[in-house]
Every structure is written in C-alpha cells, then in structure tokens.
Amino acid sequence: MKIAVCVKEVPDATAHKRIDPGTKRLDRSGEGALNAFDVNAVEEALRLKAATGEGEVVVVSMGPERALNSLRKALAMGADRAVLISDDAAAGSDLVATSAVLAKALEREQPDLVLFGQQSSDSDGAVLWAAVAERLRRPVISQVAELTLDGGSLTGKRQTEFGYDVIRAPLPAVVAVADSINEPRYPSLKGIMGAKSKPQETLSLADLGIEPSHVGPAGSRTEVLALSDPPPRGDTQKIEDDGTGAEKIVAFLVEKRLI
Ligand SMILES: Cc1cc2nc3c(=O)[nH]c(=O)nc-3n(C[C@H](O)[C@H](O)[C@H](O)COP(=O)(O)OP(=O)(O)OC[C@H]3O[C@@H](n4cnc5c(N)ncnc54)[C@H](O)[C@@H]3O)c2cc1C
C-alpha cells in the first residue's frame, strides 16, 4: 500500500497577513508552517500504514524550496519520503495550475491512495483535491471523518450537515480528510533527528514534463483584478461591560424599537 499525502506550507498562523499590492498575492515571505489541516492527513496515512503493517507514506508538495522545512515536519511524524515540486515559473499558480502540477507528480508516484487535508489555511479553497482527482480520473471523497481500507477498496464516513454518508470507493482513490478524523501525534525527538536523513527529492517542472507556460500566471485561469478594504461599517456603538452591559443593551434595543 503506497499512500501519497499532499501537503502545503502556509504562512505561520501567528504571522501578520498582508497582501502585496504589486503582485496582488498573499505575502508569503515570513515564517512558514505545515498547513494544520494537512497534519491530520499525514496522521491518517501513518495510521493506515500501521494498520496494514506494510507500505510507504510519501508527502508531496508544490511550493518554494523552503517548504522542505514543512515537509520535514511530516517526515518527523513518520512519513517515509518527501517530494517537493519547486520552480520559479510555478509562483503565482492558481488552483487549476496547481492541480495540474500535483496530478503530474502523483502520476509519477502511482499511489494506491492520495490523501489531502480539508483545506489550506491561507487560501481556504477546499477544492484542490477535487481538481486533482478529476485530472487523475479517480474517485474522490471529501470531509472524511473515518476511513478504513478493505483489500481493493476503502470506506469513508463523510460528515454532512445532518449526519454521515458512508461511501465505498475502489482503489486507487483520492480522499480529503476532515480535521475531526484523528488527533495528530507530536513528532518525537528521534523522529525530528531522523527526518533530515530521510529521502527528500526536489523536482522542477521540466522533471515532470510540464511546460512553464501551463503554470504560474500564464497558465492560471483566474486573475486578481483589484483589492480593496471592506466598506466601513455604519454607526456603531461599543458597549463596555462595567457590570451594567446587559441593561445598556436592553436600553439600546428599546431605543431602536426592536423589543
Ligand atoms: C491569481 C492567483 C495567484 C496565486 N498565487 C499563489 C502563489 O504564488 N503561491 C501560492 O502558494 N498560492 C497561490 N495562489 C493560491 C493557490 O491557487 C492555492 O493555494 C492553491 O491553488 C491551492 O488552493 P488552496 O490553497 O485554496 O487549497 P485547498 O483547496 O484549500 O487545499 C486543500 C488541500 O490541498 C492540498 N494542497 C493545497 N495546496 C497544495 C500545494 N501547493 N501542494 C500540495 N498540496 C496542496 C492540501 O492537502 C490542502 O489541505 C494563487 C491564487 C490565485 C487565484
């Protein structure tokens, strides 16, 4: 059983978010971190590998070279190998272009199962897994809160607004896990020390046979036209709770004839 986990390096949650007015893209120059939702996907891959007693977990990412730091966190958790697709021409890729690159890398790996996190915390698209599955022509199940493998198929318990769907799909397949699926482990000191010596491959677009014109801004079908601050709010009144907050709110609602 070979499991590929797609992971993304995102700006650290504590870093101040800023859009670069020149490129109209998120400024990703500060501290980076492994997308928290993807840690659940790595954890699930490690659990499935342990349950089947054999196999390989490979983490796959597209990003700048420094994204290797985030990939090493996945290696420290227990993943066996990392593949980073890093190429200056890929900067500025939108969802469609990103999905093309990841699909090519996954075709090369031929995994039985591809896992994704539910969404990335910087762009929050929650769609990349669907685009990659479409390119690979593989079944996809999203929001999976429980996952079991059974020979040549998998069963996913999918969270919905009103309960769960239980869906079975043949392997190879693509699954995006919900963050409720597991409680990720912390990397051990031994894991952290060993991560650097695990195989880490950096690929260019040429290595995957991808034309630079098919990625980056040239290969992207979305373009950010303009950015602006949200419109200012109308009249607002801030009520500090000095012990009389509730009375003040009631008085305000009465004044507005709302109660
Ligand atoms: C015009 C434009 C320019 C952009 N330029 C850039 C840019 O320069 N750099 C940049 O990082 N983003 C850029 N983006 C955002 C980029 O399109 C998205 O980050 C990317 O398509 C994934 O979408 P998402 O982050 O919303 O992922 P989601 O759909 O929310 O992610 C779902 C899951 O997909 C996986 N995943 C997401 N991204 C990756 C990845 N790169 N590698 C491996 N797995 C991944 C993770 O498992 C994640 O949990 C740009 C977007 C637009 C519209």
mmCIF file of C-alpha atoms and ligand atoms in Angstrom:
data_model
loop_
_atom_site.group_PDB
_atom_site.id
_atom_site.type_symbol
_atom_site.label_atom_id
_atom_site.label_comp_id
_atom_site.label_asym_id
_atom_site.label_seq_id
_atom_site.Cartn_x
_atom_site.Cartn_y
_atom_site.Cartn_z
ATOM 1 C CA MET A 1 0.000 0.000 0.000
ATOM 2 C CA LYS A 2 1.516 3.261 -1.139
ATOM 3 C CA ILE A 3 -0.093 6.405 0.275
ATOM 4 C CA ALA A 4 0.699 9.893 -1.029
ATOM 5 C CA VAL A 5 -0.244 12.858 1.155
ATOM 6 C CA CYS A 6 -0.488 16.297 -0.459
ATOM 7 C CA VAL A 7 0.595 18.991 1.963
ATOM 8 C CA LYS A 8 1.098 22.732 1.720
ATOM 9 C CA GLU A 9 3.366 25.169 3.506
ATOM 10 C CA VAL A 10 1.294 28.166 4.613
ATOM 11 C CA PRO A 11 2.218 31.373 6.452
ATOM 12 C CA ASP A 12 2.574 30.739 10.181
ATOM 13 C CA ALA A 13 -0.749 31.294 11.975
ATOM 14 C CA THR A 14 0.797 33.937 14.239
ATOM 15 C CA ALA A 15 2.276 35.962 11.353
ATOM 16 C CA HIS A 16 0.612 39.205 10.288
ATOM 17 C CA LYS A 17 -1.201 38.630 6.960
ATOM 18 C CA ARG A 18 -0.509 41.115 4.210
ATOM 19 C CA ILE A 19 -1.436 41.250 0.535
ATOM 20 C CA ASP A 20 1.386 42.519 -1.655
ATOM 21 C CA PRO A 21 -0.219 45.377 -3.618
ATOM 22 C CA GLY A 22 2.231 44.829 -6.512
ATOM 23 C CA THR A 23 1.515 41.140 -7.181
ATOM 24 C CA LYS A 24 -1.951 41.176 -5.509
ATOM 25 C CA ARG A 25 -0.909 37.928 -3.823
ATOM 26 C CA LEU A 26 -0.550 36.983 -0.192
ATOM 27 C CA ASP A 27 2.884 37.965 1.072
ATOM 28 C CA ARG A 28 4.376 34.580 1.954
ATOM 29 C CA SER A 29 7.848 35.881 2.798
ATOM 30 C CA GLY A 30 7.503 35.422 6.586
ATOM 31 C CA GLU A 31 7.668 32.266 8.724
ATOM 32 C CA GLY A 32 6.053 29.233 7.123
ATOM 33 C CA ALA A 33 4.410 26.191 8.707
ATOM 34 C CA LEU A 34 2.837 22.924 7.621
ATOM 35 C CA ASN A 35 -0.857 23.584 6.997
ATOM 36 C CA ALA A 36 -2.580 22.360 10.180
ATOM 37 C CA PHE A 37 -5.349 20.542 8.269
ATOM 38 C CA ASP A 38 -2.685 18.540 6.407
ATOM 39 C CA VAL A 39 -1.229 17.254 9.679
ATOM 40 C CA ASN A 40 -4.480 15.248 10.049
ATOM 41 C CA ALA A 41 -3.916 13.756 6.575
ATOM 42 C CA VAL A 42 -0.329 12.765 7.454
ATOM 43 C CA GLU A 43 -1.527 11.223 10.732
ATOM 44 C CA GLU A 44 -4.212 9.209 8.938
ATOM 45 C CA ALA A 45 -1.695 7.915 6.393
ATOM 46 C CA LEU A 46 0.600 6.767 9.212
ATOM 47 C CA ARG A 47 -2.297 5.023 10.975
ATOM 48 C CA LEU A 48 -3.381 3.239 7.778
ATOM 49 C CA LYS A 49 0.192 2.131 7.141
ATOM 50 C CA ALA A 50 0.451 0.777 10.691
ATOM 51 C CA ALA A 51 -2.911 -0.994 10.352
ATOM 52 C CA THR A 52 -1.912 -2.754 7.126
ATOM 53 C CA GLY A 53 1.552 -3.483 8.522
ATOM 54 C CA GLU A 54 3.372 -2.504 5.337
ATOM 55 C CA GLY A 55 3.661 0.177 2.704
ATOM 56 C CA GLU A 56 5.047 3.636 2.213
ATOM 57 C CA VAL A 57 3.893 7.163 3.028
ATOM 58 C CA VAL A 58 5.203 9.852 0.686
ATOM 59 C CA VAL A 59 4.423 13.541 1.209
ATOM 60 C CA VAL A 60 4.062 15.665 -1.923
ATOM 61 C CA SER A 61 4.019 19.437 -2.134
ATOM 62 C CA MET A 62 4.347 22.289 -4.595
ATOM 63 C CA GLY A 63 5.972 25.359 -3.162
ATOM 64 C CA PRO A 64 9.176 27.340 -2.729
ATOM 65 C CA GLU A 65 12.351 25.494 -1.687
ATOM 66 C CA ARG A 66 11.967 26.497 1.925
ATOM 67 C CA ALA A 67 8.754 24.405 2.011
ATOM 68 C CA LEU A 68 11.119 21.486 2.647
ATOM 69 C CA ASN A 69 11.112 22.647 6.285
ATOM 70 C CA SER A 70 7.404 21.901 6.491
ATOM 71 C CA LEU A 71 7.826 18.599 4.655
ATOM 72 C CA ARG A 72 10.388 17.638 7.297
ATOM 73 C CA LYS A 73 7.721 18.006 9.968
ATOM 74 C CA ALA A 74 5.730 15.306 8.150
ATOM 75 C CA LEU A 75 8.894 13.182 7.931
ATOM 76 C CA ALA A 76 9.490 13.726 11.656
ATOM 77 C CA MET A 77 5.959 12.463 12.336
ATOM 78 C CA GLY A 78 6.854 9.245 10.488
ATOM 79 C CA ALA A 79 6.353 9.737 6.726
ATOM 80 C CA ASP A 80 8.964 7.832 4.703
ATOM 81 C CA ARG A 81 9.799 10.196 1.873
ATOM 82 C CA ALA A 82 9.173 13.740 0.595
ATOM 83 C CA VAL A 83 8.761 15.125 -2.912
ATOM 84 C CA LEU A 84 8.758 18.898 -3.445
ATOM 85 C CA ILE A 85 7.971 20.442 -6.799
ATOM 86 C CA SER A 86 9.723 23.779 -6.742
ATOM 87 C CA ASP A 87 10.206 26.008 -9.726
ATOM 88 C CA ASP A 88 10.227 29.796 -10.049
ATOM 89 C CA ALA A 89 7.874 29.509 -13.028
ATOM 90 C CA ALA A 90 5.212 27.951 -10.770
ATOM 91 C CA ALA A 91 4.945 31.016 -8.485
ATOM 92 C CA GLY A 92 1.553 32.656 -8.897
ATOM 93 C CA SER A 93 -0.178 29.412 -9.932
ATOM 94 C CA ASP A 94 -3.897 29.381 -9.248
ATOM 95 C CA LEU A 95 -5.929 26.325 -8.313
ATOM 96 C CA VAL A 96 -6.151 24.948 -11.861
ATOM 97 C CA ALA A 97 -2.411 25.256 -12.493
ATOM 98 C CA THR A 98 -1.564 23.862 -9.017
ATOM 99 C CA SER A 99 -3.792 20.834 -9.651
ATOM 100 C CA ALA A 100 -2.023 20.148 -12.963
ATOM 101 C CA VAL A 101 1.398 20.060 -11.300
ATOM 102 C CA LEU A 102 0.301 17.882 -8.377
ATOM 103 C CA ALA A 103 -1.511 15.460 -10.720
ATOM 104 C CA LYS A 104 1.672 15.032 -12.784
ATOM 105 C CA ALA A 105 3.729 14.340 -9.656
ATOM 106 C CA LEU A 106 1.120 11.828 -8.453
ATOM 107 C CA GLU A 107 1.015 10.075 -11.845
ATOM 108 C CA ARG A 108 4.751 9.564 -11.434
ATOM 109 C CA GLU A 109 4.279 8.098 -7.934
ATOM 110 C CA GLN A 110 1.299 5.837 -8.774
ATOM 111 C CA PRO A 111 -0.015 5.652 -5.183
ATOM 112 C CA ASP A 112 -2.929 3.398 -4.182
ATOM 113 C CA LEU A 113 -4.389 6.216 -2.109
ATOM 114 C CA VAL A 114 -3.950 10.010 -2.182
ATOM 115 C CA LEU A 115 -4.827 11.919 0.982
ATOM 116 C CA PHE A 116 -5.440 15.655 1.294
ATOM 117 C CA GLY A 117 -6.288 17.935 4.195
ATOM 118 C CA GLN A 118 -9.728 19.523 4.029
ATOM 119 C CA GLN A 119 -8.439 22.983 3.102
ATOM 120 C CA SER A 120 -5.403 25.201 3.283
ATOM 121 C CA SER A 121 -5.438 27.913 5.926
ATOM 122 C CA ASP A 122 -4.117 30.636 3.608
ATOM 123 C CA SER A 123 -6.345 30.308 0.536
ATOM 124 C CA ASP A 124 -9.138 28.206 2.112
ATOM 125 C CA GLY A 125 -10.285 26.930 -1.275
ATOM 126 C CA ALA A 126 -11.190 23.419 -0.076
ATOM 127 C CA VAL A 127 -11.337 22.287 -3.691
ATOM 128 C CA LEU A 128 -7.860 21.265 -4.798
ATOM 129 C CA TRP A 129 -8.477 17.586 -4.042
ATOM 130 C CA ALA A 130 -11.472 17.558 -6.396
ATOM 131 C CA ALA A 131 -9.450 19.130 -9.214
ATOM 132 C CA VAL A 132 -6.572 16.670 -8.744
ATOM 133 C CA ALA A 133 -8.957 13.666 -8.629
ATOM 134 C CA GLU A 134 -10.596 14.868 -11.826
ATOM 135 C CA ARG A 135 -7.238 15.070 -13.593
ATOM 136 C CA LEU A 136 -6.256 11.604 -12.325
ATOM 137 C CA ARG A 137 -9.743 10.239 -13.191
ATOM 138 C CA ARG A 138 -10.021 8.741 -9.719
ATOM 139 C CA PRO A 139 -12.970 8.647 -7.292
ATOM 140 C CA VAL A 140 -12.863 11.330 -4.587
ATOM 141 C CA ILE A 141 -14.480 11.528 -1.149
ATOM 142 C CA SER A 142 -14.232 14.715 0.907
ATOM 143 C CA GLN A 143 -14.887 15.591 4.589
ATOM 144 C CA VAL A 144 -13.987 12.049 5.644
ATOM 145 C CA ALA A 145 -14.188 11.642 9.417
ATOM 146 C CA GLU A 146 -13.477 7.887 9.476
ATOM 147 C CA LEU A 147 -11.522 5.885 6.940
ATOM 148 C CA THR A 148 -10.990 2.131 6.583
ATOM 149 C CA LEU A 149 -9.238 0.105 3.911
ATOM 150 C CA ASP A 150 -10.536 -3.264 2.886
ATOM 151 C CA GLY A 151 -8.465 -5.021 0.246
ATOM 152 C CA GLY A 152 -9.047 -3.202 -3.036
ATOM 153 C CA SER A 153 -11.491 -0.617 -1.713
ATOM 154 C CA LEU A 154 -11.951 1.996 1.002
ATOM 155 C CA THR A 155 -14.902 3.083 3.099
ATOM 156 C CA GLY A 156 -15.210 6.679 4.211
ATOM 157 C CA LYS A 157 -17.648 8.103 6.730
ATOM 158 C CA ARG A 158 -18.334 11.535 5.350
ATOM 159 C CA GLN A 159 -19.511 14.377 7.563
ATOM 160 C CA THR A 160 -22.591 16.189 6.254
ATOM 161 C CA GLU A 161 -24.740 18.949 7.682
ATOM 162 C CA PHE A 162 -27.274 16.445 9.059
ATOM 163 C CA GLY A 163 -25.198 13.340 9.853
ATOM 164 C CA TYR A 164 -22.937 10.979 7.938
ATOM 165 C CA ASP A 165 -22.784 9.406 4.484
ATOM 166 C CA VAL A 166 -20.944 6.097 4.320
ATOM 167 C CA ILE A 167 -19.248 5.825 0.938
ATOM 168 C CA ARG A 168 -17.242 2.972 -0.545
ATOM 169 C CA ALA A 169 -14.833 3.541 -3.428
ATOM 170 C CA PRO A 170 -12.425 1.297 -5.301
ATOM 171 C CA LEU A 171 -8.693 1.982 -5.020
ATOM 172 C CA PRO A 172 -6.837 3.914 -6.308
ATOM 173 C CA ALA A 173 -8.783 6.842 -4.887
ATOM 174 C CA VAL A 174 -8.456 10.382 -3.515
ATOM 175 C CA VAL A 175 -9.662 11.296 -0.019
ATOM 176 C CA ALA A 176 -9.779 14.680 1.724
ATOM 177 C CA VAL A 177 -9.942 14.134 5.471
ATOM 178 C CA ALA A 178 -11.898 16.238 7.964
ATOM 179 C CA ASP A 179 -9.928 17.674 10.868
ATOM 180 C CA SER A 180 -12.076 15.581 13.230
ATOM 181 C CA ILE A 181 -10.686 12.312 11.813
ATOM 182 C CA ASN A 182 -7.870 11.946 14.339
ATOM 183 C CA GLU A 183 -5.679 13.584 16.938
ATOM 184 C CA PRO A 184 -2.280 14.057 15.251
ATOM 185 C CA ARG A 185 0.808 12.859 17.096
ATOM 186 C CA TYR A 186 3.644 15.209 18.001
ATOM 187 C CA PRO A 187 6.946 14.344 16.343
ATOM 188 C CA SER A 188 9.288 12.599 18.804
ATOM 189 C CA LEU A 189 12.847 13.841 19.314
ATOM 190 C CA LYS A 190 14.074 10.709 17.498
ATOM 191 C CA GLY A 191 11.677 11.478 14.636
ATOM 192 C CA ILE A 192 12.911 15.071 14.394
ATOM 193 C CA MET A 193 16.550 13.953 14.399
ATOM 194 C CA GLY A 194 15.876 11.280 11.768
ATOM 195 C CA ALA A 195 13.816 13.464 9.425
ATOM 196 C CA LYS A 196 16.783 15.153 7.765
ATOM 197 C CA SER A 197 18.263 11.868 6.594
ATOM 198 C CA LYS A 198 15.037 10.551 5.008
ATOM 199 C CA PRO A 199 14.816 10.771 1.183
ATOM 200 C CA GLN A 200 13.814 14.262 0.016
ATOM 201 C CA GLU A 201 13.509 14.919 -3.684
ATOM 202 C CA THR A 202 13.091 18.331 -5.285
ATOM 203 C CA LEU A 203 11.656 18.303 -8.809
ATOM 204 C CA SER A 204 11.464 21.045 -11.411
ATOM 205 C CA LEU A 205 8.638 21.478 -13.900
ATOM 206 C CA ALA A 206 10.921 20.016 -16.570
ATOM 207 C CA ASP A 207 11.371 16.858 -14.459
ATOM 208 C CA LEU A 208 7.618 16.353 -14.705
ATOM 209 C CA GLY A 209 7.426 17.303 -18.375
ATOM 210 C CA ILE A 210 5.344 20.425 -17.652
ATOM 211 C CA GLU A 211 5.626 23.451 -19.930
ATOM 212 C CA PRO A 212 6.292 26.640 -17.869
ATOM 213 C CA SER A 213 3.519 28.351 -19.871
ATOM 214 C CA HIS A 214 0.983 25.906 -18.348
ATOM 215 C CA VAL A 215 1.634 27.101 -14.779
ATOM 216 C CA GLY A 216 2.271 30.367 -12.938
ATOM 217 C CA PRO A 217 0.316 33.441 -14.025
ATOM 218 C CA ALA A 218 0.499 32.356 -17.695
ATOM 219 C CA GLY A 219 -1.179 29.008 -17.015
ATOM 220 C CA SER A 220 -3.705 30.328 -14.486
ATOM 221 C CA ARG A 221 -7.296 30.998 -15.426
ATOM 222 C CA THR A 222 -8.032 33.307 -12.526
ATOM 223 C CA GLU A 223 -6.639 36.788 -12.141
ATOM 224 C CA VAL A 224 -6.960 39.083 -9.158
ATOM 225 C CA LEU A 225 -8.177 42.339 -10.722
ATOM 226 C CA ALA A 226 -8.382 44.616 -7.697
ATOM 227 C CA LEU A 227 -8.154 44.627 -3.932
ATOM 228 C CA SER A 228 -9.904 46.949 -1.521
ATOM 229 C CA ASP A 229 -10.638 47.292 2.173
ATOM 230 C CA PRO A 230 -14.085 46.200 3.330
ATOM 231 C CA PRO A 231 -16.551 49.119 3.341
ATOM 232 C CA PRO A 232 -16.598 50.981 6.659
ATOM 233 C CA ARG A 233 -19.401 49.944 8.979
ATOM 234 C CA GLY A 234 -22.261 52.321 9.633
ATOM 235 C CA ASP A 235 -22.793 53.930 13.025
ATOM 236 C CA THR A 236 -21.506 51.591 15.684
ATOM 237 C CA GLN A 237 -21.756 51.912 19.407
ATOM 238 C CA LYS A 238 -19.379 49.961 21.616
ATOM 239 C CA ILE A 239 -20.721 48.904 24.973
ATOM 240 C CA GLU A 240 -18.073 48.202 27.618
ATOM 241 C CA ASP A 241 -19.352 45.819 30.275
ATOM 242 C CA ASP A 242 -18.759 47.573 33.575
ATOM 243 C CA GLY A 243 -21.472 45.477 35.199
ATOM 244 C CA THR A 244 -24.299 47.375 33.510
ATOM 245 C CA GLY A 245 -23.689 45.944 29.976
ATOM 246 C CA ALA A 246 -26.949 43.977 29.844
ATOM 247 C CA GLU A 247 -29.043 46.996 30.852
ATOM 248 C CA LYS A 248 -27.307 49.136 28.236
ATOM 249 C CA ILE A 249 -28.002 46.574 25.509
ATOM 250 C CA VAL A 250 -31.669 46.398 26.518
ATOM 251 C CA ALA A 251 -31.882 50.206 26.515
ATOM 252 C CA PHE A 252 -30.325 50.276 23.040
ATOM 253 C CA LEU A 253 -32.793 47.690 21.680
ATOM 254 C CA VAL A 254 -35.732 49.592 23.212
ATOM 255 C CA GLU A 255 -34.479 52.851 21.688
ATOM 256 C CA LYS A 256 -34.352 51.156 18.271
ATOM 257 C CA ARG A 257 -37.849 49.742 18.914
ATOM 258 C CA LEU A 258 -36.510 46.216 18.474
ATOM 259 C CA ILE A 259 -38.007 44.968 21.740
HETATM 260 C C1 LIG B 1 -4.108 34.530 -9.183
HETATM 261 C C2 LIG B 1 -3.668 33.629 -8.075
HETATM 262 C C3 LIG B 1 -2.304 33.546 -7.742
HETATM 263 C C4 LIG B 1 -1.871 32.711 -6.737
HETATM 264 N N1 LIG B 1 -0.540 32.633 -6.427
HETATM 265 C C5 LIG B 1 -0.091 31.780 -5.474
HETATM 266 C C6 LIG B 1 1.275 31.660 -5.148
HETATM 267 O O1 LIG B 1 2.116 32.342 -5.729
HETATM 268 N N2 LIG B 1 1.672 30.781 -4.179
HETATM 269 C C7 LIG B 1 0.727 30.018 -3.515
HETATM 270 O O2 LIG B 1 1.104 29.217 -2.627
HETATM 271 N N3 LIG B 1 -0.577 30.108 -3.804
HETATM 272 C C8 LIG B 1 -1.010 30.970 -4.764
HETATM 273 N N4 LIG B 1 -2.329 31.077 -5.045
HETATM 274 C C9 LIG B 1 -3.221 30.273 -4.288
HETATM 275 C C10 LIG B 1 -3.227 28.907 -4.939
HETATM 276 O O3 LIG B 1 -4.014 28.919 -6.073
HETATM 277 C C11 LIG B 1 -3.832 27.974 -3.962
HETATM 278 O O4 LIG B 1 -3.078 27.981 -2.782
HETATM 279 C C12 LIG B 1 -3.787 26.567 -4.499
HETATM 280 O O5 LIG B 1 -4.467 26.517 -5.713
HETATM 281 C C13 LIG B 1 -4.467 25.629 -3.574
HETATM 282 O O6 LIG B 1 -5.712 26.119 -3.246
HETATM 283 P P1 LIG B 1 -5.993 26.311 -1.749
HETATM 284 O O7 LIG B 1 -4.784 26.800 -1.051
HETATM 285 O O8 LIG B 1 -7.265 27.061 -1.597
HETATM 286 O O9 LIG B 1 -6.141 24.780 -1.356
HETATM 287 P P2 LIG B 1 -7.344 23.987 -0.791
HETATM 288 O O10 LIG B 1 -8.200 23.520 -1.907
HETATM 289 O O11 LIG B 1 -7.968 24.719 0.362
HETATM 290 O O12 LIG B 1 -6.438 22.818 -0.228
HETATM 291 C C14 LIG B 1 -6.927 21.521 0.001
HETATM 292 C C15 LIG B 1 -5.766 20.634 0.260
HETATM 293 O O13 LIG B 1 -4.978 20.564 -0.915
HETATM 294 C C16 LIG B 1 -3.602 20.356 -0.546
HETATM 295 N N5 LIG B 1 -2.795 21.426 -1.102
HETATM 296 C C17 LIG B 1 -3.116 22.732 -1.276
HETATM 297 N N6 LIG B 1 -2.098 23.383 -1.872
HETATM 298 C C18 LIG B 1 -1.121 22.492 -2.063
HETATM 299 C C19 LIG B 1 0.180 22.553 -2.619
HETATM 300 N N7 LIG B 1 0.682 23.699 -3.099
HETATM 301 N N8 LIG B 1 0.944 21.433 -2.638
HETATM 302 C C20 LIG B 1 0.451 20.253 -2.165
HETATM 303 N N9 LIG B 1 -0.769 20.128 -1.634
HETATM 304 C C21 LIG B 1 -1.558 21.234 -1.587
HETATM 305 C C22 LIG B 1 -3.587 20.276 0.977
HETATM 306 O O14 LIG B 1 -3.757 18.944 1.362
HETATM 307 C C23 LIG B 1 -4.814 21.078 1.359
HETATM 308 O O15 LIG B 1 -5.300 20.730 2.625
HETATM 309 C C24 LIG B 1 -2.812 31.927 -6.028
HETATM 310 C C25 LIG B 1 -4.168 32.026 -6.352
HETATM 311 C C26 LIG B 1 -4.593 32.870 -7.348
HETATM 312 C C27 LIG B 1 -6.065 32.941 -7.645
#
